[in-house]
Coordinates of C-alpha atoms in Angstrom, one line a residue:
M20 CA 60.0 46.3 -2.4
F21 CA 63.1 44.0 -1.2
L22 CA 63.6 44.0 2.6
P23 CA 66.5 41.3 3.2
S24 CA 65.6 38.0 5.3
R25 CA 66.2 39.4 9.1
G26 CA 63.8 42.4 8.3
K27 CA 61.0 39.7 6.4
N28 CA 61.4 37.9 9.9
R29 CA 60.8 41.2 12.2
L30 CA 57.8 41.9 9.8
L31 CA 56.7 38.4 10.4
R32 CA 56.6 38.5 14.5
I33 CA 54.7 41.9 14.1
V34 CA 52.4 40.7 12.2
C35 CA 51.9 37.5 13.8
C36 CA 51.6 39.8 17.7
Q37 CA 48.8 41.7 15.9
C38 CA 46.6 38.6 15.1
L39 CA 46.8 37.3 18.4
L40 CA 46.0 40.5 20.0
I41 CA 43.2 40.4 17.8
Y42 CA 41.9 37.0 18.0
G43 CA 41.6 37.2 21.7
F44 CA 40.0 41.0 21.6
L45 CA 37.4 38.6 19.6
S46 CA 37.6 36.0 22.0
L47 CA 37.3 38.0 25.2
F48 CA 34.0 40.4 23.7
C49 CA 32.6 37.8 21.1
P50 CA 33.2 34.1 22.5
V51 CA 32.3 31.4 19.7
V52 CA 30.2 28.7 20.5
S53 CA 31.5 25.2 20.9
Q54 CA 29.8 22.4 20.0
N55 CA 28.4 19.1 22.0
L56 CA 28.3 15.6 20.6
V57 CA 26.0 13.3 22.7
T58 CA 25.1 9.5 22.6
D59 CA 23.3 6.7 25.2
N60 CA 24.7 2.9 25.4
V61 CA 21.8 0.7 24.7
S62 CA 20.7 -2.7 26.1
V63 CA 18.3 -5.0 23.8
V64 CA 17.9 -8.7 24.3
E65 CA 18.7 -10.4 21.8
G66 CA 15.9 -10.1 18.3
E67 CA 14.8 -7.9 19.7
M68 CA 15.9 -4.4 17.9
A69 CA 17.8 -1.2 19.0
I70 CA 18.0 2.4 19.3
I71 CA 21.5 4.4 18.5
S72 CA 20.6 8.4 18.9
C73 CA 23.1 11.0 18.2
R74 CA 22.5 14.4 19.1
V75 CA 24.5 17.4 19.0
K76 CA 23.7 20.8 20.4
N77 CA 24.7 23.9 19.2
N78 CA 25.4 22.3 15.5
D79 CA 26.9 24.6 12.9
D80 CA 25.5 22.5 10.0
S81 CA 28.4 20.2 10.5
V82 CA 27.9 16.8 8.9
I83 CA 27.1 13.8 11.2
Q84 CA 27.8 10.5 10.8
L85 CA 27.4 6.9 12.5
L86 CA 29.7 4.6 12.4
N87 CA 29.8 0.1 13.1
P88 CA 32.2 -1.0 15.7
N89 CA 34.7 -1.0 13.0
R90 CA 34.6 1.8 12.2
Q91 CA 32.7 1.5 8.8
T92 CA 30.4 4.0 8.4
I93 CA 26.9 2.8 8.5
Y94 CA 24.8 6.5 7.8
F95 CA 26.4 9.5 6.3
R96 CA 23.7 12.0 6.7
D97 CA 20.5 10.8 5.7
M98 CA 22.3 8.5 3.4
R99 CA 23.4 4.6 4.0
P100 CA 27.0 3.1 2.3
L101 CA 26.2 0.4 4.6
K102 CA 24.1 -2.4 2.5
D103 CA 23.0 -4.2 5.9
A104 CA 18.7 -3.2 6.2
R105 CA 18.5 -4.4 9.4
F106 CA 19.6 -0.4 10.1
Q107 CA 17.0 2.7 9.0
L108 CA 17.0 6.0 9.5
V109 CA 14.4 7.0 12.1
N110 CA 15.3 10.8 12.2
F111 CA 17.0 13.4 11.3
S112 CA 17.8 16.7 11.2
D113 CA 20.3 19.3 12.0
N114 CA 20.7 18.2 15.8
E115 CA 20.3 14.6 15.2
L116 CA 20.7 11.3 14.1
R117 CA 18.5 7.9 15.0
V118 CA 19.5 4.5 13.8
S119 CA 17.5 1.2 14.6
L120 CA 19.0 -2.1 14.4
S121 CA 15.9 -4.7 14.1
N122 CA 16.9 -8.6 15.0
V123 CA 19.3 -7.2 16.7
S124 CA 22.6 -10.9 17.4
L125 CA 24.9 -11.5 19.8
S126 CA 27.3 -9.9 17.0
D127 CA 25.4 -6.8 16.9
E128 CA 27.5 -6.0 20.2
G129 CA 30.2 -3.7 20.6
R130 CA 31.4 -0.1 20.8
Y131 CA 29.5 1.8 18.0
V132 CA 30.5 5.5 17.2
C133 CA 28.6 8.3 16.4
Q134 CA 31.4 11.2 14.6
L135 CA 30.6 15.2 14.4
Y136 CA 33.1 16.8 11.4
T137 CA 34.5 19.6 13.3
D138 CA 38.1 20.9 13.1
P139 CA 39.2 18.6 15.4
P140 CA 36.6 16.4 14.8
Q141 CA 34.5 14.5 17.8
E142 CA 33.5 11.1 18.9
A143 CA 31.0 9.8 20.8
Y144 CA 30.9 6.2 21.6
A145 CA 27.6 4.1 21.8
D146 CA 28.0 0.9 23.9
I147 CA 25.3 -1.8 22.5
T148 CA 24.7 -5.2 25.1
V149 CA 23.0 -7.6 23.9
L150 CA 21.3 -9.7 26.7
I151 CA 20.1 -13.3 25.9
P152 CA 17.1 -14.8 28.5
P153 CA 17.8 -18.2 30.2
G154 CA 16.7 -22.0 29.5
N155 CA 13.5 -23.3 31.8
P156 CA 14.9 -23.2 34.8
I157 CA 15.6 -26.9 36.3
I158 CA 14.7 -28.1 39.4
E159 CA 15.6 -31.6 41.0
A160 CA 15.8 -33.2 44.2
R161 CA 17.7 -35.5 45.9
D162 CA 14.9 -37.7 47.3
E163 CA 11.6 -37.1 46.6
V164 CA 10.2 -38.6 49.2
L165 CA 11.3 -37.4 52.7
S166 CA 10.8 -39.0 56.1
E167 CA 10.8 -35.9 58.6
G168 CA 14.3 -34.9 60.2
N169 CA 15.5 -35.7 57.8
E170 CA 18.0 -33.8 55.4
T171 CA 17.2 -32.8 51.5
E172 CA 19.3 -31.4 48.5
M173 CA 17.7 -29.3 46.0
T174 CA 19.7 -27.8 42.7
C175 CA 18.9 -25.4 40.9
T176 CA 19.7 -24.6 36.8
A177 CA 19.5 -21.8 34.4
M178 CA 21.7 -22.8 31.5
S179 CA 23.1 -20.5 28.8
S180 CA 22.3 -16.6 29.9
K181 CA 24.3 -13.3 29.2
P182 CA 25.4 -12.0 31.7
A183 CA 24.9 -14.9 34.4
A184 CA 21.4 -14.8 36.2
T185 CA 20.9 -15.1 39.6
I186 CA 18.5 -17.8 41.8
R187 CA 16.7 -17.2 45.3
W188 CA 15.0 -20.3 47.1
M189 CA 11.7 -19.9 48.1
K190 CA 10.6 -22.6 50.3
G191 CA 6.7 -22.0 51.5
D192 CA 6.5 -18.1 52.3
K193 CA 10.2 -18.5 53.4
E194 CA 13.7 -17.2 51.7
L195 CA 16.2 -20.3 52.3
P196 CA 19.9 -19.8 51.2
G197 CA 21.3 -21.3 48.4
K198 CA 25.0 -22.1 47.1
P199 CA 25.5 -21.1 43.5
K200 CA 28.4 -21.7 41.1
V201 CA 28.8 -20.0 37.4
E202 CA 30.1 -21.4 34.5
L203 CA 31.3 -19.9 31.2
T204 CA 31.1 -21.8 28.2
Y205 CA 32.1 -21.9 25.1
D206 CA 30.0 -19.5 23.4
K207 CA 30.0 -17.4 26.0
M208 CA 27.3 -18.1 28.1
Y209 CA 26.8 -18.2 31.2
T210 CA 25.4 -21.4 33.5
V211 CA 23.9 -21.0 37.3
T212 CA 23.3 -23.8 39.2
S213 CA 22.5 -23.9 42.9
R214 CA 22.3 -25.9 45.3
L215 CA 19.6 -26.1 48.8
T216 CA 20.2 -27.9 51.5
F217 CA 17.7 -28.1 54.6
T218 CA 16.1 -30.6 56.9
V219 CA 12.2 -31.3 56.5
S220 CA 9.9 -31.6 59.5
K221 CA 6.0 -32.8 59.0
E222 CA 4.3 -29.5 58.7
D223 CA 6.7 -29.4 55.0
D224 CA 4.4 -32.6 53.5
G225 CA 2.5 -30.5 51.1
V226 CA 4.9 -26.9 50.9
P227 CA 6.3 -25.8 47.3
V228 CA 10.0 -25.4 46.9
V229 CA 10.2 -22.9 44.6
C230 CA 13.7 -21.7 41.9
I231 CA 13.4 -18.1 41.6
V232 CA 15.8 -16.9 38.2
D233 CA 16.8 -13.5 38.1
H234 CA 17.8 -12.1 34.7
P235 CA 17.6 -8.6 33.2
A236 CA 15.7 -10.2 29.9
V237 CA 13.2 -12.1 31.9
K238 CA 11.0 -12.2 34.7
D239 CA 9.4 -14.3 37.1
F240 CA 11.2 -16.8 35.6
Q241 CA 10.5 -20.0 38.3
A242 CA 10.1 -23.8 38.9
Q243 CA 8.4 -25.2 41.6
K244 CA 8.9 -28.8 43.4
Y245 CA 6.3 -30.0 46.4
L246 CA 7.5 -31.7 49.2
E247 CA 6.5 -34.8 50.1
V248 CA 6.7 -35.9 53.6
Q249 CA 6.1 -38.7 55.5
Y250 CA 5.8 -38.3 59.6
K251 CA 4.8 -40.3 62.4
P252 CA 1.2 -40.4 64.0
E253 CA -0.2 -37.8 66.5
V254 CA -2.1 -39.3 68.9
K255 CA -4.9 -37.4 71.2
I256 CA -7.0 -39.3 73.6
V257 CA -10.9 -37.9 74.1
V258 CA -12.8 -38.3 76.5
E259 CA -16.4 -39.8 75.2
F260 CA -18.7 -40.3 78.3
P261 CA -18.8 -39.3 80.8
Q262 CA -18.2 -35.2 80.2
G263 CA -17.8 -35.0 83.7
L264 CA -16.0 -36.5 86.7
T265 CA -15.8 -40.4 86.2
R266 CA -17.5 -42.2 89.1
E267 CA -18.5 -45.7 90.5
G268 CA -20.8 -47.1 89.2
E269 CA -21.0 -45.3 85.8
N270 CA -19.4 -46.2 82.0
L271 CA -16.5 -45.0 80.6
E272 CA -15.3 -44.0 76.9
L273 CA -12.5 -43.0 75.0
T274 CA -12.2 -42.5 71.6
C275 CA -8.0 -42.8 70.3
Q276 CA -7.6 -40.3 67.3
A277 CA -4.3 -41.2 65.5
K278 CA -3.0 -39.5 61.8
G279 CA 0.1 -39.8 60.0
K280 CA 1.5 -40.2 57.2
P281 CA 1.4 -43.0 56.0
Q282 CA -1.8 -43.5 58.0
P283 CA -1.8 -45.8 61.0
K284 CA -3.8 -49.1 60.1
R285 CA -4.3 -50.5 64.2
V286 CA -3.7 -48.3 67.3
N287 CA -3.9 -50.2 70.2
W288 CA -4.8 -49.7 73.9
V289 CA -2.7 -51.2 77.2
K290 CA -3.1 -49.8 80.7
V291 CA 0.7 -49.0 82.0
D292 CA 2.1 -51.3 84.4
D293 CA -1.5 -53.3 84.8
D294 CA -3.6 -55.2 82.5
V295 CA -7.0 -53.6 80.8
P296 CA -9.7 -54.7 82.2
S297 CA -11.3 -58.0 81.2
H298 CA -14.3 -56.5 80.3
A299 CA -13.4 -53.5 78.8
V300 CA -14.7 -53.3 75.1
I301 CA -11.9 -52.5 72.4
T302 CA -13.1 -51.7 68.9
G303 CA -11.2 -50.4 66.7
G304 CA -9.6 -47.1 68.4
D305 CA -12.6 -46.7 71.4
L306 CA -11.8 -48.4 74.6
Y307 CA -15.5 -48.5 76.7
I308 CA -15.5 -49.4 80.6
E309 CA -18.9 -50.4 82.2
N310 CA -19.4 -50.1 85.9
L311 CA -16.2 -47.8 87.0
N312 CA -14.7 -49.2 90.4
K313 CA -11.4 -47.9 92.4
S314 CA -9.8 -50.6 90.8
Y315 CA -9.7 -49.8 87.1
N316 CA -7.5 -46.2 88.1
G317 CA -4.3 -46.1 86.9
T318 CA -2.9 -44.8 82.8
Y319 CA -4.6 -46.2 80.2
R320 CA -2.2 -45.6 76.8
C321 CA -3.1 -46.0 72.5
L322 CA -0.4 -47.0 70.9
A323 CA -0.3 -46.1 67.1
S324 CA 2.4 -46.7 64.7
N325 CA 3.7 -46.8 61.1
S326 CA 6.4 -46.9 58.5
V327 CA 8.3 -44.1 60.0
G328 CA 7.6 -44.1 64.1
E329 CA 5.6 -44.9 67.0
S330 CA 3.6 -42.5 69.0
Y331 CA 1.5 -42.7 71.9
D332 CA -1.1 -40.7 74.2
D333 CA -1.8 -41.2 78.3
Y334 CA -5.7 -41.2 79.6
I335 CA -5.4 -40.5 83.3
L336 CA -7.9 -42.6 84.9
Y337 CA -9.5 -41.8 87.9
V338 CA -12.3 -43.3 89.8
Y339 CA -14.4 -40.7 92.5
D340 CA -17.1 -41.9 94.9
A341 CA -20.7 -42.4 93.5
P342 CA -22.8 -39.3 94.4
T343 CA -24.9 -39.3 97.7
T344 CA -28.4 -38.6 96.9
T345 CA -28.5 -35.8 100.7
P346 CA -29.8 -32.8 98.8
I347 CA -27.6 -30.1 97.7
P348 CA -27.9 -27.0 99.1
T349 CA -28.6 -23.7 97.4
T350 CA -25.6 -22.0 97.7
A351 CA -24.1 -24.9 95.1
T352 CA -23.2 -23.6 91.6
T353 CA -24.1 -27.1 90.9
T354 CA -27.8 -28.1 90.2
T355 CA -30.1 -30.9 88.4
T356 CA -32.9 -31.0 86.9
T357 CA -35.0 -33.9 86.8
I358 CA -37.8 -34.1 84.4
T359 CA -39.7 -37.4 84.3
T360 CA -41.6 -38.8 80.8
T361 CA -44.5 -41.6 80.9
I362 CA -44.9 -43.4 77.6
S363 CA -47.2 -45.8 76.5
S364 CA -45.4 -47.7 73.7
P365 CA -42.1 -47.8 72.8
E366 CA -42.7 -47.6 69.0
A367 CA -45.3 -44.4 69.2
N368 CA -43.7 -42.0 71.8
E369 CA -42.2 -38.8 70.5
G370 CA -42.6 -35.5 72.1
T371 CA -40.6 -32.4 73.1
V372 CA -38.4 -32.3 76.5
S373 CA -38.1 -28.5 77.5
P374 CA -36.2 -26.9 78.6
S375 CA -34.2 -27.9 75.2
H376 CA -31.1 -29.1 75.6
D377 CA -28.7 -32.6 75.4
L378 CA -30.3 -35.2 77.7
L379 CA -29.2 -38.5 79.6
F380 CA -31.5 -41.0 79.8
Y381 CA -31.4 -43.4 83.2
N382 CA -34.4 -46.3 84.5
L383 CA -36.5 -45.1 87.4
N384 CA -33.8 -46.7 90.3
N385 CA -31.1 -44.7 88.7
H386 CA -29.1 -48.0 87.8
L387 CA -28.2 -47.4 85.0
E388 CA -26.1 -45.0 82.9
R389 CA -24.7 -45.7 79.0
P390 CA -23.5 -43.4 76.4
L391 CA -26.5 -43.3 73.3
K392 CA -24.1 -44.9 71.1
H393 CA -23.7 -48.3 73.1
I394 CA -27.4 -49.1 72.7
K395 CA -28.8 -51.6 70.8
N396 CA -31.5 -54.1 69.9
E397 CA -34.0 -53.0 73.2
N398 CA -36.1 -50.5 73.2
K399 CA -36.3 -47.2 72.6
L400 CA -37.5 -43.7 73.6
K401 CA -37.8 -41.2 71.2
V402 CA -37.2 -37.7 71.9
Q403 CA -36.6 -34.3 70.6
V404 CA -34.0 -31.6 71.3
D405 CA -33.0 -28.3 70.1
G406 CA -35.4 -30.3 66.9
R407 CA -33.3 -32.9 66.5
W408 CA -34.9 -36.5 67.4
G409 CA -32.4 -39.0 69.1
T410 CA -32.9 -42.2 70.9
T411 CA -32.5 -43.8 74.1
L412 CA -33.1 -47.2 76.2
Q413 CA -36.3 -47.5 77.2
L414 CA -36.7 -49.9 80.4
K415 CA -39.4 -52.2 81.4
S416 CA -40.7 -49.2 83.2
T417 CA -43.3 -47.1 81.3
E418 CA -41.5 -44.4 82.6
A419 CA -38.0 -43.0 81.9
T420 CA -36.3 -39.7 84.1
C421 CA -33.7 -37.6 82.3
K422 CA -31.4 -35.6 84.3
V423 CA -30.0 -31.6 82.8
N424 CA -26.9 -31.3 84.5
K425 CA -26.4 -27.5 84.9
E426 CA -22.8 -27.3 85.3
V427 CA -23.0 -28.7 81.4
F428 CA -25.7 -26.0 80.9
P429 CA -24.8 -23.3 83.2
S430 CA -27.3 -21.1 81.2
L431 CA -30.4 -23.3 83.1
S432 CA -31.8 -20.5 84.9
D433 CA -32.3 -22.0 89.1
S434 CA -35.7 -21.1 88.9
R435 CA -36.6 -23.9 86.5
A436 CA -34.5 -26.3 88.9
G437 CA -37.9 -28.1 90.8
E438 CA -40.0 -27.9 86.9
G439 CA -41.6 -30.8 86.6
A440 CA -39.7 -32.6 89.0
P441 CA -41.1 -35.4 91.3
R442 CA -41.8 -33.9 94.7
T443 CA -39.0 -34.8 97.6
V444 CA -39.5 -35.3 101.2
D445 CA -38.9 -32.2 103.7
H446 CA -37.0 -32.6 106.9
A447 CA -38.8 -30.0 108.6
V448 CA -42.3 -30.8 107.7
I449 CA -41.5 -34.2 109.4
G450 CA -40.6 -32.4 111.7
G451 CA -43.8 -30.2 112.1
V452 CA -45.7 -33.4 112.0
V453 CA -44.2 -35.4 114.7
A454 CA -43.6 -32.3 116.7
V455 CA -47.8 -31.5 116.7
V456 CA -48.6 -35.2 117.5
V457 CA -46.4 -35.0 120.5
F458 CA -48.4 -32.0 121.4
A459 CA -51.4 -33.4 121.2
M460 CA -50.7 -36.4 122.6
L461 CA -49.6 -34.7 125.8
C462 CA -53.2 -32.1 125.7
L463 CA -54.8 -35.9 125.7
L464 CA -52.8 -36.9 128.5
I465 CA -53.6 -33.5 130.7
V466 CA -57.7 -33.9 130.0
L467 CA -57.6 -38.0 131.5
G468 CA -55.9 -37.1 134.2
R469 CA -57.9 -34.1 135.3
Y470 CA -61.3 -35.6 134.8
F471 CA -60.5 -39.1 136.7
A472 CA -58.7 -37.2 139.6
R473 CA -62.5 -34.9 139.5
H474 CA -65.0 -38.1 139.5
K475 CA -63.6 -39.7 142.3
G476 CA -65.2 -39.0 145.2
S477 CA -68.2 -40.6 143.6
T478 CA -67.5 -44.7 144.1
Y479 CA -65.3 -44.0 147.4
F480 CA -67.0 -45.7 150.7
T481 CA -65.8 -44.6 154.1
H482 CA -65.5 -47.5 157.1
E483 CA -68.6 -46.0 158.7
A484 CA -70.5 -46.9 156.1
K485 CA -70.4 -50.6 155.8
G486 CA -72.8 -52.7 156.8
A487 CA -75.0 -50.3 156.0
D488 CA -76.2 -52.3 153.1
D489 CA -77.7 -55.3 155.0
A490 CA -79.5 -53.2 158.1
A491 CA -83.0 -53.8 157.8
D492 CA -83.4 -49.3 159.5
A493 CA -81.4 -47.5 160.2
D494 CA -80.5 -47.7 164.2
T495 CA -79.7 -51.6 163.2
A496 CA -76.9 -49.5 160.6
I497 CA -75.9 -47.4 163.6
I498 CA -75.4 -50.8 166.0
N499 CA -73.4 -52.9 162.8
A500 CA -71.4 -49.8 162.5
E501 CA -70.6 -49.4 166.2
G502 CA -69.8 -52.9 166.6
G503 CA -66.8 -52.4 164.5
H504 CA -65.6 -49.6 166.7
T505 CA -64.6 -52.9 169.3
N506 CA -61.5 -53.8 166.0
S507 CA -60.7 -49.7 165.4
D508 CA -57.1 -51.0 166.5
E509 CA -57.2 -53.2 163.9
K510 CA -58.5 -51.2 160.9
K511 CA -57.5 -48.0 160.4
E512 CA -58.9 -45.2 157.7
Y513 CA -57.1 -43.7 155.5
Y514 CA -57.8 -40.6 153.3
I515 CA -56.7 -38.9 150.6

C-alpha cells in the first residue's frame, strides 16, 4: 500500500508511542532485575600471592572477563589468553571469576578491570598495591661512652621501603619523640631517618634505647643499643660502732662506702675545719678512733673521686658524758642485763650464752670496749650466739662480762634483767642495818644506866661512920664520931 510521506511519519509516531506505552506498562508491572559487578582492592607483600575476585549479582549468563592495567585480557570466562603462567584460575562460575597472581613484583602494581558483557558493558576496578618492607633498621650513636648530665644524639634508619615506614623510640619503658626525615629514592622507594636527642643521667647506665620500625609489611621490626653512662661516686658513711650514743671512753668506727663509674680507687677522710685526731687509724675506707673525748667533736668527711667528679658524705660526731654508776630507775626504758662467764683457759672454752643476742664484751673493771673486728693477737674467748660462734677478748682475769642492751634488743623481757647478774648493795638494806645497830646501842646504854643507879648505895659511906673501923668497941666508935662534931662547921654532908 502506498502512503504519502506525511502519512508514513504519522504512522511511525503512532507505533513508537504504542511501544513506549507497552514498555512503560511492562516496566511498571514486570521490573527487570539489574546485574551488579563488584571486586576488592588488594595489598600484597612483594614476592607473595595476590587474589583478584570478580563477582556478579543476578547474572543472566553474561560473559565475565579480567583485564590487566594495560587492558590486556587475562581471563575470558575460564580461558587465559595472556601467556603469563603466574596467573592461575582459582574459581569460575556464573557469579564469580577468581584469579591468583603469584610472586608479585612491583611491576604488577596497578588497576585491574573486571568486565561484564552487558548492554552497555559494566566494569569494576581492583587496585593492587605492592608492599616492600624496609631493610634491617640501623641505629647509630654519636657517643659510645657518656658522662652523666651530658646530651647525646642517636639516629635510626629504615631503608628502601614502600610505603614509607614510621619510626618510634623507647628508652627503657618510656617513649621518646624523634625527628623523622623521609627521602624518595630513584626506584620509587622510601628511606626514613629518625634523629633522637636527650640528656643522660646515672640511672640510664645499662638502659637499652630501642628503635621500632612500623610498616604494614612487617611486625616487631626493631634495633637497640645499650647506654654506657659514667657518673661520679655515690658516698655514704656507715657507723659500724657504737650502735647507740657515742660516749667518752668508748671507741668509734666509721666505714665509707663509695660507688661510681668508674669505681673510685681511693677515699680520703678529713675533719672539717680541723685535723683528724693524731691517733686515729685510717685503713682504706675505715676510720677508727679509740678512747673518745669531747675534744674530738666535729664533722668528719669522707671524700671519693673518679674521672667524672668528686662527692662526699659527712658524719657529725658529738661525744656524750660517760655513763654514771647510779642505778637505772625502774621506769627507765633502757635496761642492761649482765651475764658473767667464768673460764679456765682461753683455748678450751666454748659454751652457750643465754639469752641469744649479739653480745659486747668488757673486762671486769669496764675499762675497755672494742669492736670485735679490731681484736688481734690476743687471748680469745669463744661464745655461741644464735648458733654461731664468735670470738672476743679475754683479759688478765679468768672472768669476762657480757652486756645486752635492751634498747637495741627490746624483745628481752624485764623479768630477765637480773638473771645471772652479780648482786649489788641496796641502800635500803644498809639503812636498815644502821638503824638496828643504833637502836641496839641505845638499849644497851639504858640498861647500863639502870644498873649503876641500883648498885650505888652499897659503896657509899656517911660521915657518922668515919672512925668506926678503927675503934676497939662500940663506945669508942661513938666517942670518935662525936669528936668529929666539933668541926661540923668545917665538914658538911651532902645527900644525892
